[in-house]
Every structure is written in C-alpha cells, then in structure tokens.
Tab-separated table of C-alpha atoms in Angstrom:
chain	number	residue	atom	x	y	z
A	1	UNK	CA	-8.221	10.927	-22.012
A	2	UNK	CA	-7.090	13.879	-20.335
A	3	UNK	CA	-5.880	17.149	-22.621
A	4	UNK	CA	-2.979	19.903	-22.366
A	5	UNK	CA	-4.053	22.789	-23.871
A	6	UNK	CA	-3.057	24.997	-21.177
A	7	UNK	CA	0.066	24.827	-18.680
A	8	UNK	CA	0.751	27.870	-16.168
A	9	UNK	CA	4.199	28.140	-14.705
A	10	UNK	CA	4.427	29.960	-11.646
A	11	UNK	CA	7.790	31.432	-10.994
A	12	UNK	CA	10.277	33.567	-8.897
A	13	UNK	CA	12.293	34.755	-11.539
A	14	UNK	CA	15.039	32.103	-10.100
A	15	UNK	CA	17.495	29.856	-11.776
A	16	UNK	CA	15.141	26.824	-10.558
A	17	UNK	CA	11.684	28.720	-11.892
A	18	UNK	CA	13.989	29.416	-15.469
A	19	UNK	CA	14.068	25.916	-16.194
A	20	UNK	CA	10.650	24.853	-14.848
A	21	UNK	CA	9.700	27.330	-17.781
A	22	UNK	CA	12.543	25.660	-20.786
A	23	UNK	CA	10.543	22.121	-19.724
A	24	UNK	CA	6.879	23.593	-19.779
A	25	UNK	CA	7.518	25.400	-23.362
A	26	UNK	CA	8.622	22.313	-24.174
A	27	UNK	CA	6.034	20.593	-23.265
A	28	UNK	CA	3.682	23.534	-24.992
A	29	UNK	CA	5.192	23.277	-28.115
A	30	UNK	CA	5.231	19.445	-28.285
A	31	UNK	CA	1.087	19.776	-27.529
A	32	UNK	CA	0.462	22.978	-29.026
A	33	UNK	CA	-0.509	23.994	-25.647
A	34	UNK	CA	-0.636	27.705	-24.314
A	35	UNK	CA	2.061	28.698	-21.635
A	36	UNK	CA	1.425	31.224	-18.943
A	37	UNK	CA	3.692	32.428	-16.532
A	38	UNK	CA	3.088	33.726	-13.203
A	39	UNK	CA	4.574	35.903	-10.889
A	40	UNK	CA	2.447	36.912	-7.478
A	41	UNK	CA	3.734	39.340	-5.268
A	42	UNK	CA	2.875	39.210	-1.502
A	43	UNK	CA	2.574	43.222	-0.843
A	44	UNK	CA	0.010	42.021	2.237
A	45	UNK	CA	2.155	43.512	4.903
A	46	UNK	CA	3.038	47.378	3.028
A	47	UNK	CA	-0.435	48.480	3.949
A	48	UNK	CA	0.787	49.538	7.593
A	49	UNK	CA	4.140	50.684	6.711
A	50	UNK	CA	4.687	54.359	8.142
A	51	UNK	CA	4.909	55.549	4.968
A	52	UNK	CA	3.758	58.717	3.320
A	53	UNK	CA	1.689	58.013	0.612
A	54	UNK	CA	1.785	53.908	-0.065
A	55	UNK	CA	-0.860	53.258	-2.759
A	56	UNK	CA	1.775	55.271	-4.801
A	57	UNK	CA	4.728	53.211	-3.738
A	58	UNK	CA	2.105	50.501	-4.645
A	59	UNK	CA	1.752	51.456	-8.076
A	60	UNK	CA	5.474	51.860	-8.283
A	61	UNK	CA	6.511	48.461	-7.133
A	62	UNK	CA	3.905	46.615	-9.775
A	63	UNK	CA	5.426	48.594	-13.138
A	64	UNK	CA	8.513	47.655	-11.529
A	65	UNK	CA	7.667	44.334	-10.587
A	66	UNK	CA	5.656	43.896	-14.329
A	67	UNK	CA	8.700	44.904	-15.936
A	68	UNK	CA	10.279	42.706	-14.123
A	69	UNK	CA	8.595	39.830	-15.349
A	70	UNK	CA	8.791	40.741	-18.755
A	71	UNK	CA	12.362	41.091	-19.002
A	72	UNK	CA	13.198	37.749	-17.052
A	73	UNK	CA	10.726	35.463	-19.250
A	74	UNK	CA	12.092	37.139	-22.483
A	75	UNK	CA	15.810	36.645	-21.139
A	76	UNK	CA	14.994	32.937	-20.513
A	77	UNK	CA	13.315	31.939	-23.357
A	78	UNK	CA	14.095	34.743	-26.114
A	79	UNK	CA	11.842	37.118	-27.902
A	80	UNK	CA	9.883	34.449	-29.922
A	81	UNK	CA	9.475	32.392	-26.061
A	82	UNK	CA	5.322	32.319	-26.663
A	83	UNK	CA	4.423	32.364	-23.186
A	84	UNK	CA	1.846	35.325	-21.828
A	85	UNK	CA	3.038	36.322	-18.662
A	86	UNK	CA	1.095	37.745	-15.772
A	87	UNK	CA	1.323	39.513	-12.314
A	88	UNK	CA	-0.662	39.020	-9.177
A	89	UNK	CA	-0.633	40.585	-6.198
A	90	UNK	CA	-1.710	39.016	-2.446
A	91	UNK	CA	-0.647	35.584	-0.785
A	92	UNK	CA	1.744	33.319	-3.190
A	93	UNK	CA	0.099	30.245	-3.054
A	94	UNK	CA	-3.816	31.352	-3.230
A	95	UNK	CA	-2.612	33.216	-5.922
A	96	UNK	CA	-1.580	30.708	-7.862
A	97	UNK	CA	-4.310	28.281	-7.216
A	98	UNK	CA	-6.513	31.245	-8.558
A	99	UNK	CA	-4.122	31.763	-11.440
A	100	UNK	CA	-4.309	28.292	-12.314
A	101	UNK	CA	-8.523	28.612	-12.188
A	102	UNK	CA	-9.110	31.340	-14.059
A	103	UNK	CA	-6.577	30.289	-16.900
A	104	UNK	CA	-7.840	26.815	-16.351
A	105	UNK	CA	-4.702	24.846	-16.387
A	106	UNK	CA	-4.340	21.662	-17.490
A	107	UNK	CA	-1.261	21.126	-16.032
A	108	UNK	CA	1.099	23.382	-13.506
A	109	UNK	CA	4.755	23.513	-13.565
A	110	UNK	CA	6.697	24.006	-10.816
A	111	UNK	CA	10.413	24.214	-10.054
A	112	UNK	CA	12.342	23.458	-6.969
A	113	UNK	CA	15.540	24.782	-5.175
A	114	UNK	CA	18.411	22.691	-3.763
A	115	UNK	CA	20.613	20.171	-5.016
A	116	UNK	CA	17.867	17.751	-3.442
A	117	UNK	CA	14.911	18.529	-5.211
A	118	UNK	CA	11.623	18.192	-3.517
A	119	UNK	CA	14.011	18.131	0.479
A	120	UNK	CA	13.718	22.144	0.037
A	121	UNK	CA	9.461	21.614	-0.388
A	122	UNK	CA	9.223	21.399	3.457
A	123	UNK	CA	6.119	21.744	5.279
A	124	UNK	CA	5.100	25.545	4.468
A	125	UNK	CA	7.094	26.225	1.664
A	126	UNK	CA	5.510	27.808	-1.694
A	127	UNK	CA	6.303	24.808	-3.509
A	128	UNK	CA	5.115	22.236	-0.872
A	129	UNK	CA	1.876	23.845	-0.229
A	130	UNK	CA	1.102	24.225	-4.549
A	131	UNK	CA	1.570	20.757	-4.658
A	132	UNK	CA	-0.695	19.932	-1.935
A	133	UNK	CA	-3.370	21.721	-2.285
A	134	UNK	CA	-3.990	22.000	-5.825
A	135	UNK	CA	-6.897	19.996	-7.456
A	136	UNK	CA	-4.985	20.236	-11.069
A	137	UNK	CA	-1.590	18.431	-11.839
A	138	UNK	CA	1.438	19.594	-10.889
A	139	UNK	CA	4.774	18.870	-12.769
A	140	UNK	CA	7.504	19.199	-9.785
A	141	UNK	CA	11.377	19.887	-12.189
A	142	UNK	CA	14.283	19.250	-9.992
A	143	UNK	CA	16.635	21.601	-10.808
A	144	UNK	CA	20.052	19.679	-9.116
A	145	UNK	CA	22.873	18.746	-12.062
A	146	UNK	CA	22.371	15.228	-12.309
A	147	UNK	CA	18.796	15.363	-12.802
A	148	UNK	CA	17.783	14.785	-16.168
A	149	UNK	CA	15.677	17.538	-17.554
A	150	UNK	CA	14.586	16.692	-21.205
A	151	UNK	CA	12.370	19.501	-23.045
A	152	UNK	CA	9.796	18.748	-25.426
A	153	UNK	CA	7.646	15.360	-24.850
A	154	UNK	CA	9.896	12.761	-22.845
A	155	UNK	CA	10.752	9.970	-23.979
A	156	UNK	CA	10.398	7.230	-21.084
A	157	UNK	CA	7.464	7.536	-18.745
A	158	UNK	CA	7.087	5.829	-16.094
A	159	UNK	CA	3.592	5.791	-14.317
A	160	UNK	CA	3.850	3.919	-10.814
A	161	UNK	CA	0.251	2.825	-9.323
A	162	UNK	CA	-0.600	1.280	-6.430
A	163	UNK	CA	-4.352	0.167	-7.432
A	164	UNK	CA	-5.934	3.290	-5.796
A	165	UNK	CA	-8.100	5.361	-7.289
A	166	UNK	CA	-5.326	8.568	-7.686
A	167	UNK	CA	-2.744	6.111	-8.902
A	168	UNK	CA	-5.087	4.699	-11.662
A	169	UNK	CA	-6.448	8.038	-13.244
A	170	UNK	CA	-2.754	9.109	-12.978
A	171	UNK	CA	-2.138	6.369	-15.984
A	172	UNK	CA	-4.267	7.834	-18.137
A	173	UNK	CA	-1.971	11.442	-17.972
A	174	UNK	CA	1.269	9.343	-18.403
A	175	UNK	CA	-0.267	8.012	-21.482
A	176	UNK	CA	-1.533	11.759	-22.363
A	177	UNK	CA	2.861	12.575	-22.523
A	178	UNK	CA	3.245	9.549	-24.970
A	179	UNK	CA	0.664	11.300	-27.676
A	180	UNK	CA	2.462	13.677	-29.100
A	181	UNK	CA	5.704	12.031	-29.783
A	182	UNK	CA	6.510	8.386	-29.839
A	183	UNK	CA	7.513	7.289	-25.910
A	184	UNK	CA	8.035	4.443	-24.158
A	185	UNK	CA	5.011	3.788	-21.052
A	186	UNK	CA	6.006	1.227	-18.445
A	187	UNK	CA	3.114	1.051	-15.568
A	188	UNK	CA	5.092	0.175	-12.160
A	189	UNK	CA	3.967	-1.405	-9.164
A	190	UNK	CA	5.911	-2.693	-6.017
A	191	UNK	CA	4.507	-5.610	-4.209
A	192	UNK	CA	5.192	-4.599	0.114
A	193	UNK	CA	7.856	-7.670	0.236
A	194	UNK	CA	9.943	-8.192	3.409
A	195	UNK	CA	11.756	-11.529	2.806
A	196	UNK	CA	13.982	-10.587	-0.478
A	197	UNK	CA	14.709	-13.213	-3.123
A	198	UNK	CA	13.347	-16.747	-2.971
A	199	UNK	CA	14.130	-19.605	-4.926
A	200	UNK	CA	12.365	-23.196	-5.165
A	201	UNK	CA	9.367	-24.311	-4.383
A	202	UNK	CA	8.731	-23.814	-0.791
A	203	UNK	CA	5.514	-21.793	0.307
A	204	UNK	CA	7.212	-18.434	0.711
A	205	UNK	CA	8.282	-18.180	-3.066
A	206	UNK	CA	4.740	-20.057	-3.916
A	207	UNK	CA	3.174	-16.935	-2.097
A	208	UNK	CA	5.600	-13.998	-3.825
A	209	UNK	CA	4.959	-15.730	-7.483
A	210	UNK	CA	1.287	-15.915	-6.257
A	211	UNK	CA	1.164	-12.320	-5.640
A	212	UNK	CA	3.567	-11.399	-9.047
A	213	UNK	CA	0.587	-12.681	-10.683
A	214	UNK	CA	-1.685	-11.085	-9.648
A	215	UNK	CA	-0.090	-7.631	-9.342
A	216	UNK	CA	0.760	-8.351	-12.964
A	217	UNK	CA	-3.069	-9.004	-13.661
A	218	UNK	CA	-4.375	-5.930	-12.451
A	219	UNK	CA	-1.834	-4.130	-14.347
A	220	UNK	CA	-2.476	-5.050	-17.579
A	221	UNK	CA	-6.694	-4.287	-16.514
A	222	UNK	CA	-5.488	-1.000	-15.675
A	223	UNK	CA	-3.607	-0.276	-18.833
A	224	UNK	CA	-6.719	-1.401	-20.815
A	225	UNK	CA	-8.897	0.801	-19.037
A	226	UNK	CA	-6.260	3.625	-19.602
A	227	UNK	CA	-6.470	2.608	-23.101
A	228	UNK	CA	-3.196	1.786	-23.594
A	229	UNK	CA	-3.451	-1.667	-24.664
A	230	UNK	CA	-0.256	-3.835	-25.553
A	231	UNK	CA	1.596	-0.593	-25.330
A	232	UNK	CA	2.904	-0.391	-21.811
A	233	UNK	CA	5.537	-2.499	-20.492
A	234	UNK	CA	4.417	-3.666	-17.154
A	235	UNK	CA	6.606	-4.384	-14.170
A	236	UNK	CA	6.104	-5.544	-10.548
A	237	UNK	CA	8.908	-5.209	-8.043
A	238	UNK	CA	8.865	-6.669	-4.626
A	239	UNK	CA	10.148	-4.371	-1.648
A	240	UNK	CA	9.609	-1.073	-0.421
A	241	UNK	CA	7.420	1.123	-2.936
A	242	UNK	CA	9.272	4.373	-3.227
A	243	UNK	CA	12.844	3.063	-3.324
A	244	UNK	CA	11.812	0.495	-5.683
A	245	UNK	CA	10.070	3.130	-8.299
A	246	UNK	CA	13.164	5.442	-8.066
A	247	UNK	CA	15.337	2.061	-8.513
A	248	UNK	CA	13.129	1.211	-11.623
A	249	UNK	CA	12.916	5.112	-12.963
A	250	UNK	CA	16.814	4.769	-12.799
A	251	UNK	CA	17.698	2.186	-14.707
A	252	UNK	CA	15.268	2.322	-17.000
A	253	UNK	CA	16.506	5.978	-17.827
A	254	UNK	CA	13.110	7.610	-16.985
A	255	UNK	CA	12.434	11.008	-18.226
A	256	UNK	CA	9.314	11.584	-16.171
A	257	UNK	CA	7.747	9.754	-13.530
A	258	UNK	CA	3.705	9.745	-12.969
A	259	UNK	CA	2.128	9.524	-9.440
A	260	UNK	CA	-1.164	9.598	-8.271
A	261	UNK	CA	-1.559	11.632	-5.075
A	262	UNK	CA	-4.499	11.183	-2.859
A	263	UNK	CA	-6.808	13.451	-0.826
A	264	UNK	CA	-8.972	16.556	-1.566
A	265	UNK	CA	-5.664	18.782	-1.788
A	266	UNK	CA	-3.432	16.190	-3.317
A	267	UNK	CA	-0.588	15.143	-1.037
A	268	UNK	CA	-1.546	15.901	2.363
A	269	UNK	CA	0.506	16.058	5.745
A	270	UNK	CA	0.533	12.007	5.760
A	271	UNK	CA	1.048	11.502	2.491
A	272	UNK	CA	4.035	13.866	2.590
A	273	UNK	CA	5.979	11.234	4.418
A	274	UNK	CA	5.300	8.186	2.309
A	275	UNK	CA	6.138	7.062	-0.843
A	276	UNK	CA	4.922	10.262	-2.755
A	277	UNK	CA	7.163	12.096	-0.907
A	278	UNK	CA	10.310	10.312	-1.654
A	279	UNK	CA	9.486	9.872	-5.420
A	280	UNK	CA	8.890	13.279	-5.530
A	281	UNK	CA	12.016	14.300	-3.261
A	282	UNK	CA	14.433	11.571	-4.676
A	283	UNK	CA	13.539	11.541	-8.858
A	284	UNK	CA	16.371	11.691	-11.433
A	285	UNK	CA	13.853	13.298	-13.536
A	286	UNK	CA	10.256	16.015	-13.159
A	287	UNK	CA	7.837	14.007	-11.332
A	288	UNK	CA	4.175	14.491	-12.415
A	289	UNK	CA	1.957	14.702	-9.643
A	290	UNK	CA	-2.113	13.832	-10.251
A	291	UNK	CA	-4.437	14.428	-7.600
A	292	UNK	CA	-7.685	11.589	-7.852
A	293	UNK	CA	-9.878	14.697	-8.176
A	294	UNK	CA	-7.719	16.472	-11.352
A	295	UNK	CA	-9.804	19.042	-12.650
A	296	UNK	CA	-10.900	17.893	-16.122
A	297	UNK	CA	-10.446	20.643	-18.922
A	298	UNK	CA	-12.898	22.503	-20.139
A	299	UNK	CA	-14.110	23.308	-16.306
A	300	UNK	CA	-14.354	26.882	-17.193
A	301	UNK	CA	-15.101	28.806	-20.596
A	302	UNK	CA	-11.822	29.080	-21.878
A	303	UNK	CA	-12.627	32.326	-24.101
A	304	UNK	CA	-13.297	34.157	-20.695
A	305	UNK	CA	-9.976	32.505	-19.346
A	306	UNK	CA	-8.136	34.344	-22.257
C-alpha cells in the first residue's frame, strides 16, 4: 500500500490555493504527514528589463516575495499551521514538478479558480499542466460554494475504475484515505450502456445482467488485490462513465473521488476530454488524481529532501 508522509501544496497566495492548504493540513494531521507549501515565482522575463542594476531588484523582489509567503500561510492557517513553506524562482510548473521531487511528495494538492472547478484548468493553465504532467498524485480542491470540502480524512471515498491499469493502482490510494480514520470505500464502475432500463427476459436485458456480472466480478478481484476485502461496497452503473460516477459521488454524499489517469504525464491532451476530465471538472468534492506510473515513496533519501 501506498504511504503519505509527505504532501506539497503549491499555491498563489489566492482564496482557491488558501483552502487547497485547510484540506492538505488536514489531511497531514490525520496521517501525521509533513506539509510543504510552495510558492514559485516566474522572474524569467526581468533579466532584459532596461533597468539599472536588476540582480538588486532581484534580491528585493524574493525578501519581498519570501515574506510574502510567510505572512499568507501563517494568516491562513495560524501560527501553530505546521507547514514549511518555500520559494522558487523560474517557470511555475517545472518548478513545482521539481519541488515535488526533491521533497518527494507523496501526494500534491492543488486548488482551482472558478465557480466551475477544473472548467478554469484549460489547456495551458498552471493547474492543467501540474495535473498532467506530474508522475505523483495530485489532489485537484474545487473551491466553488457548493462543493463539499471536508478537512481531515474524508469520510466517503469513492474510487471509480475502469479495469485499466491507472484505474486499478488508483484503488489501492482510495483505500490509503480510509486508514487513518474509519471511511466508507465504494469501488465504481459504469458499464458503456446505450439502451437504458430493461425489464424481462428478452436477450437485451439477458446481455446487460450478463455484463452486471461480470463487471461486478472483476470488482470484487480488484478490491482483493487492493486488499480491501469485504470492505468496499461495489457498484456497477450502466450509461455514460463520467456522468454516471458524478451521479453516484452525489448521492452517495462523496467526500473524495479517486481516478486513475493514464499516460506517462497523467492526463494527457486526449484524456483531457474524456471522462477524467469531467470527473475532475464536474466533482461535488477534491478529486484525487493517480497517474499508473505514481512515484512510490521512498524514491529519494528523504533526510536529503529535508
């Protein structure tokens, strides 16, 4: 099973990046995890100004900028917050992927602008492009009113899996959130169904049972190779995959959702207009996204990472 002993939250010093931070203390506390936040500062495009002397404007804008930071993380989370903060300088997202390295996250935690969530994580955004590219998983915490936003270990996962390899090793982090506190695990799939509800015995409903089964089946081999056993609740919904999770998250009052997210950067430009997407864009609650390849912890010393 996968470990959090270390989170790193990126932020802007925004109202969206403030909570991101209230859910991954939470989450740090609930784990006894170490929280890091991180600020990088793209200062790329000074070095040609037609200014005087700009190494000392430099130096100026980084105690500025490191002051900054201090101030904003001890206004959002008090003096006794527990969270190390640091500031980087160069392009946002490297940055942050190299933040994430040398601290060797277990887990990143990102917030989003705009009352829809992931909508403002276009192509090219900051957000978008962590996501994406990062080989380590990435909470994504909507900051819109009506989402719900629970600190400390949630309550109700819900890990959706569509068989591949991403979607499967994603399991075994929903059932890392359901360790330190007791929560309810329900492993979703959604069965591609076009025809809506049948009834009787004729060989369209013979086919959707047929494939209920089944789905059901591999399921329940996935939660025992997650090691969760008789724990999970296991559900299979018939129609389109993403509106069906979010449907399911809903009603069942989900306080995280788990997806696995494929390709050698996570969700990549096709991806980004599937079901991932949506999930991600459309959640009542932070979405966890796990790329197949997750970095396991321990991957560098973590005394030199101090």
């Amino acid at each position: 099973m996968p470990r959090l002993a270390r989170i790193l939250c990126p932020v802007d010093l925004s109202e969206a990046s403030r909570r991101a931070l209230m859910y991954a203390l939470g989450l740090g506390r609930e784990h006894g995890a170490a929280v890091r936040v991180v600020q990088v500062i793209d200062v790329r495009g000074w070095a040609g100004a037609a200014l005087v002397d700009v190494g000392a404007i430099l130096d100026e804008a980084r105690t500025t900028a490191e002051e900054q930071l201090g101030w904003w993380v001890a206004k959002a989370v008090g003096t006794g917050g527990g969270a190390s903060t640091e500031l980087r300088e160069g392009a946002v997202v490297p940055g942050i992927l190299a933040a994430a390295d040398e601290f060797d996250a277990d887990l990143l935690v990102l917030g989003t602008h705009g009352r829809s969530g992931f909508e403002r994580l276009a192509l090219g955004s900051v957000a978008e492009k962590t996501v994406r590219r990062s080989t380590r998983p990435v909470c994504v915490v909507p900051s819109r009113e009506d989402a719900v936003v629970r600190t400390g270990t949630p309550s109700r996962v819900v890990c959706a899996t569509d068989f591949s390899e991403s979607s499967v090793h994603a399991v075994s982090y929903g059932q890392l959130l359901t360790t330190a506190a007791p929560a309810a695990l329900s492993l979703v799939t959604v069965i591609d169904w076009p025809f809506g509800e049948t009834r009787g015995n004729d060989p369209v409903t013979q086919l959707r049972q047929s494939l209920t089964e089944e789905a059901t089946a591999q399921l329940r081999r996935v939660a025992d190779a997650a090691g969760v056993g008789e724990s999970a609740t296991l559900a299979v919904r018939q129609g389109r995959a993403g509106r069906e999770i979010l449907k399911y998250a809903r009603e069942h009052h989900a306080e995280i959702v788990v997806v696995g997210v494929s390709g050698r950067g996570a969700i990549d430009r096709a991806l980004l207009g599937s079901t991932a997407q949506q999930v991600l864009r459309d959640a009542p609650c932070p979405v966890l996204a796990v790329p197949a390849i997750a970095v396991p912890a321990g991957g560098v010393d973590r005394q030199t990472a101090r």
